[in-house]
Short mmCIF file of C-alpha atoms and ligand atoms in Angstrom, two decimals:
data_model
loop_
_atom_site.label_atom_id
_atom_site.label_comp_id
_atom_site.label_asym_id
_atom_site.label_seq_id
_atom_site.Cartn_x
_atom_site.Cartn_y
_atom_site.Cartn_z
CA MET A 1 -39.36 16.24 13.48
CA ALA A 2 -37.69 14.78 10.34
CA ASP A 3 -36.57 11.17 10.61
CA ASN A 4 -32.88 10.92 11.54
CA PRO A 5 -31.15 9.17 8.60
CA MET A 6 -28.36 7.88 10.83
CA LEU A 7 -27.80 5.58 13.87
CA LYS A 8 -29.44 2.63 12.13
CA PHE A 9 -26.84 0.15 13.41
CA VAL A 10 -29.30 -1.52 15.77
CA ASP A 11 -31.71 -2.46 12.97
CA ILE A 12 -29.36 -2.84 10.00
CA SER A 13 -26.51 -5.37 10.03
CA ARG A 14 -23.07 -4.81 8.64
CA ASP A 15 -23.00 -5.92 5.01
CA MET A 16 -19.84 -5.80 2.90
CA PRO A 17 -20.12 -5.66 -0.90
CA GLN A 18 -20.52 -9.12 -2.43
CA LYS A 19 -17.30 -11.13 -2.52
CA ARG A 20 -16.79 -13.34 -5.58
CA ALA A 21 -16.75 -17.07 -4.81
CA PRO A 22 -13.24 -18.55 -4.43
CA ASP A 23 -13.54 -20.95 -7.37
CA LEU A 24 -14.40 -17.99 -9.63
CA ARG A 25 -11.93 -15.43 -8.30
CA ASN A 26 -9.05 -17.96 -8.27
CA ARG A 27 -9.07 -17.94 -12.05
CA ASP A 28 -8.23 -14.27 -12.61
CA PHE A 29 -6.53 -11.20 -11.15
CA ASP A 30 -9.67 -9.04 -10.91
CA GLU A 31 -10.69 -7.50 -7.59
CA ILE A 32 -12.64 -9.86 -5.38
CA TYR A 33 -15.24 -7.43 -4.01
CA ASP A 34 -18.07 -6.04 -6.14
CA GLU A 35 -19.25 -2.41 -5.86
CA TYR A 36 -22.16 -1.44 -3.61
CA ALA A 37 -25.43 -0.64 -5.34
CA ASP A 38 -26.58 2.94 -4.53
CA ASP A 39 -29.22 1.93 -2.00
CA LYS A 40 -26.84 -0.46 -0.24
CA ALA A 41 -24.18 2.26 0.15
CA ARG A 42 -26.83 4.61 1.61
CA GLU A 43 -28.10 1.91 3.92
CA GLN A 44 -24.65 0.93 5.19
CA SER A 45 -23.63 4.58 5.70
CA SER A 46 -26.76 5.15 7.76
CA ARG A 47 -25.44 2.71 10.39
CA CYS A 48 -22.88 5.30 11.60
CA SER A 49 -23.55 6.44 15.16
CA GLN A 50 -22.17 9.96 14.48
CA CYS A 51 -19.99 9.92 17.61
CA GLY A 52 -19.10 13.27 19.15
CA VAL A 53 -15.47 12.14 19.30
CA PRO A 54 -15.06 9.94 16.21
CA TYR A 55 -12.32 7.39 16.90
CA CYS A 56 -12.45 6.22 13.28
CA GLN A 57 -11.30 9.68 12.21
CA SER A 58 -8.50 9.92 14.76
CA HIS A 59 -7.23 6.46 13.77
CA CYS A 60 -7.26 7.26 10.07
CA PRO A 61 -3.75 8.53 9.23
CA LEU A 62 -5.34 11.21 7.01
CA HIS A 63 -7.92 12.18 9.65
CA ASN A 64 -10.61 11.80 7.04
CA ASN A 65 -13.89 13.39 8.07
CA ILE A 66 -15.59 9.99 8.01
CA PRO A 67 -18.82 10.64 9.99
CA ASP A 68 -19.68 13.64 7.79
CA TRP A 69 -19.15 11.87 4.46
CA LEU A 70 -21.07 8.86 5.74
CA ARG A 71 -23.96 11.14 6.63
CA LEU A 72 -23.88 12.84 3.22
CA THR A 73 -23.89 9.41 1.55
CA ALA A 74 -26.81 8.25 3.67
CA GLU A 75 -28.68 11.39 2.54
CA GLY A 76 -27.86 10.69 -1.13
CA ARG A 77 -25.67 13.83 -1.38
CA LEU A 78 -22.84 12.00 -3.12
CA ARG A 79 -21.20 14.93 -4.84
CA GLU A 80 -20.75 16.67 -1.49
CA ALA A 81 -19.59 13.42 0.09
CA TYR A 82 -16.92 13.14 -2.61
CA ASP A 83 -15.80 16.77 -2.24
CA LEU A 84 -15.37 16.29 1.49
CA SER A 85 -13.63 12.93 1.16
CA GLN A 86 -11.08 14.12 -1.42
CA SER A 87 -10.29 17.25 0.58
CA THR A 88 -8.16 15.13 2.94
CA ASN A 89 -7.30 12.14 0.75
CA THR A 90 -5.57 12.36 -2.63
CA PHE A 91 -6.53 8.80 -3.65
CA PRO A 92 -9.64 7.77 -1.64
CA GLU A 93 -10.65 4.96 -4.01
CA ILE A 94 -7.22 3.38 -3.52
CA CYS A 95 -7.31 3.61 0.28
CA GLY A 96 -10.89 2.32 0.29
CA ARG A 97 -9.60 -0.78 -1.50
CA ILE A 98 -6.32 -1.54 0.26
CA CYS A 99 -6.06 0.14 3.67
CA PRO A 100 -6.04 -2.46 6.44
CA GLN A 101 -9.26 -0.96 7.81
CA ASP A 102 -9.44 -3.59 10.53
CA ARG A 103 -6.34 -1.99 12.09
CA LEU A 104 -7.21 1.66 11.32
CA CYS A 105 -10.60 3.37 10.95
CA GLU A 106 -12.92 0.37 11.21
CA GLY A 107 -10.87 -1.22 13.99
CA ASN A 108 -11.82 1.79 16.11
CA CYS A 109 -15.48 2.12 15.18
CA VAL A 110 -17.49 2.51 18.38
CA ILE A 111 -20.48 0.42 17.33
CA GLU A 112 -18.13 -2.57 16.97
CA SER A 113 -17.51 -2.44 20.72
CA SER A 114 -21.25 -2.73 21.32
CA GLY A 115 -21.28 -5.91 19.22
CA HIS A 116 -22.99 -4.52 16.11
CA GLY A 117 -20.15 -4.84 13.59
CA THR A 118 -18.25 -1.83 12.25
CA VAL A 119 -19.50 0.56 9.65
CA THR A 120 -18.00 -0.55 6.29
CA ILE A 121 -15.99 2.67 5.99
CA GLY A 122 -13.49 1.49 3.36
CA ALA A 123 -16.16 0.08 1.05
CA VAL A 124 -18.19 3.31 1.25
CA GLU A 125 -15.08 5.44 0.60
CA LYS A 126 -14.37 3.35 -2.52
CA TYR A 127 -17.99 3.62 -3.63
CA ILE A 128 -18.09 7.42 -3.25
CA THR A 129 -14.92 7.95 -5.30
CA ASP A 130 -15.68 5.35 -7.98
CA THR A 131 -19.04 7.11 -8.40
CA ALA A 132 -17.21 10.43 -8.67
CA TRP A 133 -15.02 9.02 -11.47
CA ASP A 134 -18.09 7.65 -13.28
CA ASN A 135 -19.76 11.05 -13.09
CA GLY A 136 -16.72 13.09 -14.16
CA TRP A 137 -16.37 14.86 -10.80
CA VAL A 138 -12.69 13.94 -10.47
CA THR A 139 -10.91 16.66 -12.40
CA PRO A 140 -7.24 17.31 -13.20
CA ALA A 141 -5.34 20.10 -11.47
CA ALA A 142 -6.16 23.48 -12.97
CA PRO A 143 -4.10 25.98 -10.96
CA ALA A 144 -5.46 29.52 -10.90
CA LYS A 145 -1.95 30.82 -11.56
CA GLU A 146 1.21 29.15 -12.86
CA ARG A 147 4.31 29.64 -10.73
CA THR A 148 7.92 29.54 -11.87
CA GLU A 149 9.30 27.38 -9.04
CA SER A 150 9.91 23.73 -9.80
CA VAL A 151 10.03 20.63 -7.62
CA ALA A 152 11.63 17.30 -8.53
CA ILE A 153 10.10 14.18 -7.02
CA ILE A 154 12.12 10.96 -7.06
CA GLY A 155 9.67 8.07 -7.03
CA ALA A 156 6.16 7.78 -8.51
CA GLY A 157 4.68 5.73 -5.64
CA PRO A 158 1.77 7.00 -3.54
CA GLY A 159 4.02 9.30 -1.46
CA GLY A 160 5.52 11.03 -4.48
CA LEU A 161 2.20 11.21 -6.34
CA ALA A 162 0.31 12.72 -3.38
CA ALA A 163 2.95 15.46 -3.13
CA ALA A 164 2.88 15.97 -6.91
CA ASP A 165 -0.89 16.44 -6.88
CA MET A 166 -0.90 19.06 -4.14
CA LEU A 167 2.07 21.01 -5.49
CA ARG A 168 0.65 21.06 -9.01
CA ARG A 169 -2.72 22.29 -7.78
CA ALA A 170 -0.80 25.21 -6.24
CA GLY A 171 0.74 26.00 -9.66
CA ILE A 172 4.23 24.59 -9.03
CA GLN A 173 6.10 22.99 -11.98
CA VAL A 174 6.44 19.34 -10.95
CA THR A 175 8.61 16.63 -12.51
CA VAL A 176 8.35 13.07 -11.18
CA TYR A 177 11.31 10.80 -11.93
CA ASP A 178 10.97 7.01 -11.70
CA ARG A 179 13.22 4.13 -12.66
CA TYR A 180 10.28 2.01 -13.77
CA ASP A 181 8.44 2.33 -17.08
CA ARG A 182 5.11 3.08 -15.36
CA GLY A 183 4.20 5.28 -12.43
CA GLY A 184 2.50 4.04 -9.26
CA GLY A 185 5.41 2.38 -7.41
CA LEU A 186 4.18 -0.59 -5.40
CA LEU A 187 0.57 0.25 -6.34
CA THR A 188 1.52 -0.80 -9.87
CA TYR A 189 4.19 -3.48 -9.55
CA GLY A 190 3.87 -4.75 -5.95
CA ILE A 191 0.20 -5.02 -4.98
CA PRO A 192 -1.68 -7.57 -7.13
CA GLY A 193 -4.74 -6.76 -9.20
CA PHE A 194 -7.07 -8.85 -7.04
CA LYS A 195 -6.61 -6.17 -4.32
CA LEU A 196 -6.19 -3.16 -6.61
CA GLU A 197 -6.96 -3.32 -10.31
CA LYS A 198 -4.31 -1.59 -12.39
CA ASP A 199 -6.59 0.72 -14.35
CA VAL A 200 -7.53 2.35 -11.01
CA VAL A 201 -3.88 3.40 -10.63
CA MET A 202 -3.30 4.24 -14.29
CA ARG A 203 -6.26 6.62 -14.49
CA ARG A 204 -4.75 8.57 -11.57
CA ILE A 205 -1.39 8.83 -13.36
CA ALA A 206 -3.15 9.96 -16.54
CA GLN A 207 -5.05 12.57 -14.55
CA LEU A 208 -1.87 13.94 -12.99
CA GLU A 209 -0.34 14.21 -16.47
CA ALA A 210 -3.47 15.96 -17.72
CA GLY A 211 -3.05 18.43 -14.86
CA GLY A 212 0.48 19.27 -15.97
CA VAL A 213 2.70 16.94 -13.92
CA THR A 214 5.68 15.82 -16.03
CA PHE A 215 6.76 12.17 -15.66
CA ARG A 216 10.30 11.12 -16.58
CA LEU A 217 10.09 7.34 -16.51
CA ASN A 218 12.88 4.79 -17.07
CA CYS A 219 15.11 7.29 -15.30
CA THR A 220 17.14 6.11 -12.31
CA ILE A 221 18.43 8.91 -10.15
CA GLY A 222 22.05 8.19 -9.36
CA GLN A 223 22.58 6.59 -12.79
CA ASP A 224 20.75 8.43 -15.56
CA VAL A 225 20.58 11.76 -13.74
CA SER A 226 22.64 12.65 -10.69
CA PHE A 227 21.07 13.75 -7.44
CA ALA A 228 23.33 16.85 -7.47
CA ASP A 229 21.94 17.84 -10.90
CA LEU A 230 18.38 17.54 -9.59
CA ARG A 231 19.20 19.84 -6.68
CA ARG A 232 20.79 22.34 -9.06
CA ASP A 233 17.88 22.32 -11.51
CA HIS A 234 14.94 22.48 -9.08
CA ASP A 235 13.91 24.66 -6.14
CA ALA A 236 13.20 21.59 -4.01
CA VAL A 237 13.66 17.83 -4.25
CA ILE A 238 11.47 15.17 -2.64
CA ILE A 239 12.89 11.69 -2.10
CA ALA A 240 10.04 9.17 -2.32
CA THR A 241 11.96 6.07 -3.36
CA GLY A 242 10.40 3.47 -1.06
CA VAL A 243 12.35 0.49 0.31
CA TYR A 244 13.35 -2.33 -2.02
CA LYS A 245 16.28 -4.22 -0.48
CA SER A 246 14.77 -7.64 0.32
CA ARG A 247 15.71 -9.28 3.61
CA ASP A 248 17.35 -12.61 2.88
CA LEU A 249 17.34 -16.18 4.17
CA ALA A 250 20.28 -17.97 5.69
CA GLY A 251 20.82 -21.73 6.06
CA PRO A 252 22.19 -24.56 3.91
CA GLY A 253 20.98 -24.48 0.32
CA ALA A 254 19.56 -20.95 0.60
CA GLY A 255 21.08 -20.07 -2.78
CA ALA A 256 19.40 -22.96 -4.66
CA LYS A 257 17.60 -22.40 -7.96
CA GLY A 258 13.88 -21.96 -7.46
CA ILE A 259 14.24 -19.76 -4.34
CA VAL A 260 13.11 -16.30 -5.41
CA ARG A 261 12.42 -12.85 -3.93
CA ALA A 262 8.80 -11.81 -3.43
CA ILE A 263 9.26 -8.47 -5.17
CA ASP A 264 10.62 -10.15 -8.33
CA TYR A 265 7.81 -12.69 -8.28
CA LEU A 266 5.04 -10.10 -7.81
CA THR A 267 6.52 -7.67 -10.32
CA ALA A 268 6.66 -10.40 -12.97
CA SER A 269 3.05 -11.32 -12.29
CA ASN A 270 1.86 -7.70 -12.44
CA ARG A 271 3.78 -7.12 -15.66
CA ARG A 272 2.04 -10.17 -17.16
CA SER A 273 -1.30 -8.65 -16.23
CA PHE A 274 -0.30 -5.54 -18.23
CA GLY A 275 0.48 -7.84 -21.19
CA ASP A 276 4.25 -7.09 -21.04
CA ALA A 277 6.81 -9.64 -22.26
CA VAL A 278 8.22 -11.30 -19.13
CA PRO A 279 10.90 -13.88 -20.05
CA GLU A 280 11.34 -15.04 -16.40
CA PHE A 281 7.64 -15.85 -16.27
CA ASP A 282 7.66 -17.66 -19.62
CA SER A 283 10.71 -19.69 -18.60
CA GLY A 284 8.89 -20.80 -15.44
CA ALA A 285 11.44 -19.20 -13.09
CA LEU A 286 8.82 -16.75 -11.73
CA ASN A 287 5.68 -18.73 -12.50
CA ALA A 288 3.96 -21.01 -9.97
CA ALA A 289 1.90 -23.03 -12.49
CA GLY A 290 1.94 -26.74 -11.65
CA LYS A 291 4.37 -26.28 -8.74
CA ARG A 292 4.38 -26.98 -5.04
CA VAL A 293 4.89 -23.48 -3.71
CA VAL A 294 6.19 -22.51 -0.27
CA VAL A 295 6.03 -18.85 0.74
CA ILE A 296 8.06 -17.75 3.75
CA GLY A 297 6.79 -14.79 5.80
CA GLY A 298 3.67 -13.56 7.57
CA GLY A 299 3.16 -10.02 6.26
CA ASP A 300 1.04 -8.47 3.50
CA THR A 301 3.66 -9.30 0.89
CA ALA A 302 3.52 -13.00 1.81
CA MET A 303 -0.30 -12.92 1.58
CA ASP A 304 -0.08 -11.38 -1.90
CA CYS A 305 2.41 -14.07 -2.99
CA VAL A 306 0.33 -17.04 -1.82
CA ARG A 307 -2.80 -15.69 -3.48
CA THR A 308 -0.93 -14.93 -6.71
CA ALA A 309 0.45 -18.49 -6.77
CA ILE A 310 -3.08 -19.89 -6.43
CA ARG A 311 -4.20 -17.82 -9.41
CA GLN A 312 -1.23 -18.96 -11.49
CA GLY A 313 -2.37 -22.57 -11.04
CA ALA A 314 0.06 -23.88 -8.41
CA ASP A 315 -0.40 -27.52 -7.38
CA SER A 316 -0.27 -26.55 -3.70
CA VAL A 317 0.51 -23.36 -1.79
CA LYS A 318 1.79 -23.32 1.77
CA CYS A 319 2.78 -20.35 3.89
CA LEU A 320 5.38 -20.81 6.64
CA TYR A 321 5.46 -18.30 9.49
CA ARG A 322 7.50 -18.59 12.66
CA ARG A 323 4.84 -17.15 15.00
CA ASP A 324 1.13 -18.03 15.18
CA ARG A 325 -1.94 -16.57 13.54
CA ALA A 326 -2.63 -14.10 16.35
CA ASN A 327 0.92 -12.74 16.16
CA MET A 328 1.36 -12.34 12.44
CA PRO A 329 1.94 -8.85 11.01
CA GLY A 330 -0.32 -9.25 7.95
CA SER A 331 -4.01 -8.39 7.84
CA LEU A 332 -6.26 -11.15 9.22
CA ARG A 333 -8.83 -10.27 6.58
CA GLU A 334 -6.28 -11.24 3.91
CA VAL A 335 -5.43 -14.50 5.73
CA GLY A 336 -9.14 -15.36 5.67
CA ASN A 337 -9.31 -14.60 1.93
CA ALA A 338 -6.21 -16.72 1.29
CA GLU A 339 -7.62 -19.67 3.26
CA GLU A 340 -10.88 -19.48 1.32
CA GLU A 341 -8.83 -19.64 -1.87
CA GLY A 342 -7.01 -22.82 -0.80
CA VAL A 343 -3.79 -21.62 0.88
CA VAL A 344 -2.54 -23.73 3.80
CA PHE A 345 -0.85 -21.90 6.67
CA ASN A 346 1.84 -23.68 8.67
CA TRP A 347 2.11 -21.53 11.78
CA LEU A 348 5.08 -21.73 14.17
CA SER A 349 7.30 -22.97 11.35
CA LEU A 350 10.85 -21.77 10.66
CA PRO A 351 12.79 -22.76 7.51
CA LYS A 352 16.26 -24.07 8.43
CA GLY A 353 17.62 -25.26 5.11
CA PHE A 354 16.82 -26.32 1.54
CA SER A 355 17.54 -29.47 -0.47
CA GLY A 356 18.36 -29.81 -4.14
CA GLU A 357 20.41 -27.85 -6.66
CA SER A 358 17.02 -26.81 -7.93
CA VAL A 359 15.00 -26.67 -4.72
CA THR A 360 13.04 -29.85 -3.88
CA SER A 361 12.19 -29.35 -0.21
CA VAL A 362 12.43 -27.05 2.78
CA SER A 363 13.60 -28.32 6.15
CA VAL A 364 11.12 -26.88 8.65
CA GLN A 365 11.77 -26.42 12.37
CA GLN A 366 8.66 -26.40 14.60
CA MET A 367 8.51 -23.47 17.03
CA ARG A 368 6.57 -22.48 20.14
CA LEU A 369 5.99 -19.02 21.58
CA GLY A 370 8.12 -18.22 24.61
CA ALA A 371 8.24 -15.25 26.98
CA PRO A 372 7.66 -11.73 25.63
CA ASP A 373 10.79 -9.97 24.36
CA VAL A 374 11.70 -6.28 24.98
CA THR A 375 9.00 -5.18 22.53
CA GLY A 376 6.37 -7.15 24.49
CA ARG A 377 5.94 -9.67 21.64
CA ARG A 378 6.29 -13.37 22.52
CA ALA A 379 9.50 -14.64 21.00
CA PRO A 380 9.42 -17.87 18.95
CA GLU A 381 11.65 -20.69 20.29
CA GLU A 382 12.66 -23.94 18.63
CA ILE A 383 11.13 -27.23 19.83
CA GLU A 384 14.05 -29.60 20.06
CA GLY A 385 14.03 -32.42 17.51
CA ALA A 386 10.83 -31.24 15.82
CA VAL A 387 12.07 -30.86 12.22
CA GLN A 388 10.37 -32.12 9.07
CA ASP A 389 10.71 -31.74 5.31
CA GLU A 390 8.20 -29.78 3.25
CA PRO A 391 8.33 -30.61 -0.49
CA ALA A 392 8.71 -27.52 -2.70
CA ASP A 393 9.50 -26.66 -6.35
CA LEU A 394 9.28 -22.88 -5.83
CA VAL A 395 10.15 -21.03 -2.62
CA ILE A 396 9.24 -17.36 -2.33
CA LYS A 397 11.02 -15.23 0.27
CA ALA A 398 8.72 -12.56 1.72
CA LEU A 399 10.71 -11.49 4.76
CA GLY A 400 10.40 -7.73 4.46
CA PHE A 401 12.31 -4.86 2.92
CA GLU A 402 15.08 -2.50 3.95
CA ALA A 403 16.28 0.83 2.64
CA GLU A 404 18.96 1.07 -0.01
CA ASP A 405 22.08 3.03 0.99
CA LEU A 406 21.10 6.30 -0.68
CA PRO A 407 23.91 8.53 0.73
CA THR A 408 26.46 6.21 -0.90
CA LEU A 409 24.49 5.50 -4.08
CA TRP A 410 23.96 9.22 -4.64
CA ASP A 411 27.30 10.40 -3.26
CA GLN A 412 25.57 12.53 -0.61
CA PRO A 413 27.37 11.81 2.69
CA GLU A 414 25.57 14.74 4.36
CA LEU A 415 22.18 13.12 3.80
CA GLU A 416 21.52 11.78 7.30
CA VAL A 417 19.99 8.35 7.76
CA THR A 418 18.82 6.35 10.77
CA ARG A 419 20.53 3.18 11.95
CA TRP A 420 18.08 1.26 9.74
CA GLY A 421 19.23 3.20 6.68
CA THR A 422 15.95 5.09 6.31
CA ILE A 423 16.24 8.83 5.72
CA LYS A 424 16.08 11.06 8.79
CA ALA A 425 13.27 13.48 8.06
CA GLU A 426 11.01 15.63 10.23
CA PHE A 427 7.60 13.96 10.53
CA THR A 428 4.91 16.46 9.41
CA THR A 429 7.25 18.33 6.98
CA GLY A 430 9.64 15.74 5.51
CA ARG A 431 12.61 18.15 5.79
CA THR A 432 15.93 16.27 5.73
CA SER A 433 19.45 17.27 6.76
CA LEU A 434 20.03 18.77 3.28
CA PRO A 435 18.51 22.22 2.60
CA GLY A 436 15.72 22.07 0.04
CA VAL A 437 15.58 18.26 0.18
CA TYR A 438 12.56 16.46 1.65
CA ALA A 439 11.66 12.79 2.05
CA VAL A 440 8.35 10.93 2.38
CA GLY A 441 6.82 7.46 2.59
CA ASP A 442 8.59 4.14 3.13
CA ILE A 443 12.08 5.60 2.68
CA VAL A 444 11.42 7.53 5.91
CA ARG A 445 9.16 5.13 7.83
CA GLY A 446 10.51 1.79 6.63
CA ALA A 447 8.03 -0.59 4.96
CA SER A 448 4.65 0.90 5.92
CA LEU A 449 1.28 1.60 4.32
CA VAL A 450 -0.06 3.46 1.31
CA VAL A 451 -2.19 5.75 3.48
CA TRP A 452 0.89 6.86 5.47
CA ALA A 453 2.80 7.59 2.26
CA ILE A 454 -0.13 9.76 1.09
CA ARG A 455 -0.18 11.55 4.42
CA ASP A 456 3.56 12.23 4.21
CA GLY A 457 3.29 13.43 0.61
CA ARG A 458 0.55 15.90 1.50
CA ASP A 459 2.32 17.17 4.60
CA CYS A 460 5.56 17.60 2.69
CA ALA A 461 3.88 19.51 -0.15
CA GLY A 462 2.41 21.88 2.44
CA ALA A 463 5.85 22.37 4.00
CA ILE A 464 7.46 23.08 0.62
CA LEU A 465 4.83 25.69 -0.20
CA ALA A 466 5.44 27.33 3.18
CA ASP A 467 9.23 27.20 2.74
CA LEU A 468 9.04 28.72 -0.75
CA ALA A 469 6.78 31.48 0.56
CA ALA A 470 9.21 32.18 3.41
CA ALA A 471 12.15 32.31 0.96
CA HIS A 472 10.26 34.84 -1.21
CA ALA A 473 9.45 36.95 1.83
CA VAL A 474 13.16 37.08 2.77
CA ALA A 475 14.15 37.91 -0.82
CA ALA A 476 11.63 40.76 -0.91
CA GLU A 477 12.99 42.40 2.26
C1 FAD B 501 3.54 -6.79 -1.99
C2 FAD B 501 3.13 -5.60 -1.20
C3 FAD B 501 1.80 -5.47 -0.81
C4 FAD B 501 1.39 -4.38 -0.08
N1 FAD B 501 0.08 -4.27 0.24
C5 FAD B 501 -0.35 -3.17 0.90
C6 FAD B 501 -1.71 -3.01 1.22
O1 FAD B 501 -2.53 -3.88 0.95
N2 FAD B 501 -2.10 -1.87 1.84
C7 FAD B 501 -1.21 -0.88 2.13
O2 FAD B 501 -1.62 0.16 2.66
N3 FAD B 501 0.11 -1.01 1.86
C8 FAD B 501 0.56 -2.14 1.26
N4 FAD B 501 1.88 -2.27 0.97
C9 FAD B 501 2.81 -1.18 1.35
C10 FAD B 501 2.74 0.00 0.36
O3 FAD B 501 2.73 -0.46 -0.95
C11 FAD B 501 3.89 0.97 0.60
O4 FAD B 501 3.89 1.36 1.96
C12 FAD B 501 3.75 2.22 -0.27
O5 FAD B 501 3.67 1.89 -1.64
C13 FAD B 501 4.95 3.16 -0.06
O6 FAD B 501 4.84 4.24 -0.92
P1 FAD B 501 6.13 5.06 -1.37
O7 FAD B 501 5.63 6.13 -2.26
O8 FAD B 501 6.92 5.45 -0.18
O9 FAD B 501 7.07 4.04 -2.17
P2 FAD B 501 6.84 3.03 -3.40
O10 FAD B 501 5.41 2.72 -3.63
O11 FAD B 501 7.75 1.92 -3.14
O12 FAD B 501 7.36 3.86 -4.66
C14 FAD B 501 8.72 4.22 -4.78
C15 FAD B 501 9.06 4.50 -6.22
O13 FAD B 501 10.38 5.04 -6.27
C16 FAD B 501 11.05 4.55 -7.42
N5 FAD B 501 12.49 4.65 -7.21
C17 FAD B 501 13.23 4.06 -6.24
N6 FAD B 501 14.52 4.41 -6.36
C18 FAD B 501 14.61 5.24 -7.44
C19 FAD B 501 15.68 5.94 -8.07
N7 FAD B 501 16.94 5.87 -7.63
N8 FAD B 501 15.40 6.69 -9.16
C20 FAD B 501 14.13 6.78 -9.64
N9 FAD B 501 13.09 6.15 -9.06
C21 FAD B 501 13.31 5.39 -7.98
C22 FAD B 501 10.54 3.11 -7.51
O14 FAD B 501 10.69 2.63 -8.84
C23 FAD B 501 9.07 3.26 -7.10
O15 FAD B 501 8.24 3.46 -8.24
C24 FAD B 501 2.34 -3.38 0.27
C25 FAD B 501 3.68 -3.52 -0.07
C26 FAD B 501 4.09 -4.63 -0.80
C27 FAD B 501 5.53 -4.79 -1.17
S1 SF4 B 502 -7.94 6.34 4.31
FE1 SF4 B 502 -7.82 4.23 5.12
S2 SF4 B 502 -7.89 4.50 7.35
FE2 SF4 B 502 -8.62 6.42 6.45
S3 SF4 B 502 -10.89 6.22 6.29
FE3 SF4 B 502 -10.03 5.50 4.35
S4 SF4 B 502 -9.81 3.31 4.59
FE4 SF4 B 502 -10.02 4.15 6.66
#
């Protein structure tokens, strides 16, 4: 009987691709993990236990067929592994880099429960697709037949781009509108290069253009083009605008100079990496060099801010979060990376006020965790009298994002929203309260993940194709 190439987890240990040493990676915005060598990717894939009921697959929002592409990789059949992987995921190399695998696929890998360490699913997914790009297997859309129907997509983030890709492959005329000068949404201007290098995103945009997707950039819907005009000019409209209204801080001095929003700070840094002119960076307003930096928040955005500040040459970088490490929303893997790079975390710390016309310090209230609240999460409570000052020259607010008021901005009172301002849309189709209008990604879910935006975009494209087919069938009767 031929040797089984799989189930090697007992003999072979988990081994992530090499991570660059902190003192080297702190000097640039390049990704911190190297690529697997071919034999290492095969070896690591061979650790999969090929479960009959693969929990990794059911906990991947895209239900990627992980055990099968791991097996194909272990057998050296990379072209087939890529074909299978991209059949469910529009941007596998992006998910492989930035999905919080510890909470999704890898967090549910069965061999982890037996103490052997998860299969490195994300790193293999990245390896397969990067190899596909190197070998020219990733090709632009080439629809067998052009169709006359057109779809407008508002927002060139992962949700909008995933829908654009699927619709274009079906021959639909697709125009993506975005208010920024580059596509990619938060992949381009939010997430820093040390997690996702920008050419990885740009080559995807170029490929969509090569496949016939039209991009209208620097175009804000509601200002440059009205939403009503889009509905008139296209057979369907997808809203994929994400959520950008930053939650704010209260307390004395909260309006001081030197207290900035995370999205502005990260966008400026990403623009610098593209070589753009960024006056707010040059003036020092959005540049951490030589400063004592305090970042407020415990999510992925806060982690990206602290690590960006380190790379800009901050004197010190501290992160304040009102709960403890075990109860923070951000990925623990990223906390570990930040600590290695020199970030100090002040857990159970709540900012109460700020000193200075230009900020000089943050007044920090010490907290403890009390009884669980209605959500089951232990609520932070103040410890009486435990307040101290934390010196700061730059304070970055990373407290999360909310939806903009689209019905008002676009003069569409019939567009139904939830009490959080996100658009009410059917999960699995994206249909909204307006006929022919769909919505996907963060503007439906609230601040979420790239992989969920891709899932929504794909589902919505499928629903639009079905709805167009149904409309034709009625017209033909
Ligand atoms: C700093 C940061 C780090 C993150 N890190 C991770 C991570 O590591 N892993 C992960 O999975 N997720 C991460 N996320 C979350 C992830 O980026 C989002 O969930 C995802 O990008 C949402 O995709 P989207 O397509 O819905 O919206 P977005 O990516 O936000 O794209 C929306 C696009 O719509 C455009 N737009 C908005 N309004 C208009 C208008 N009126 N007219 C024209 N265009 C408009 C915007 O310019 C933008 O380009 C992070 C988020 C942030 C902020
Ligand atoms: S898309 Fe994300 S969750 Fe799914 S297999 Fe890839 S890394 Fe895991």
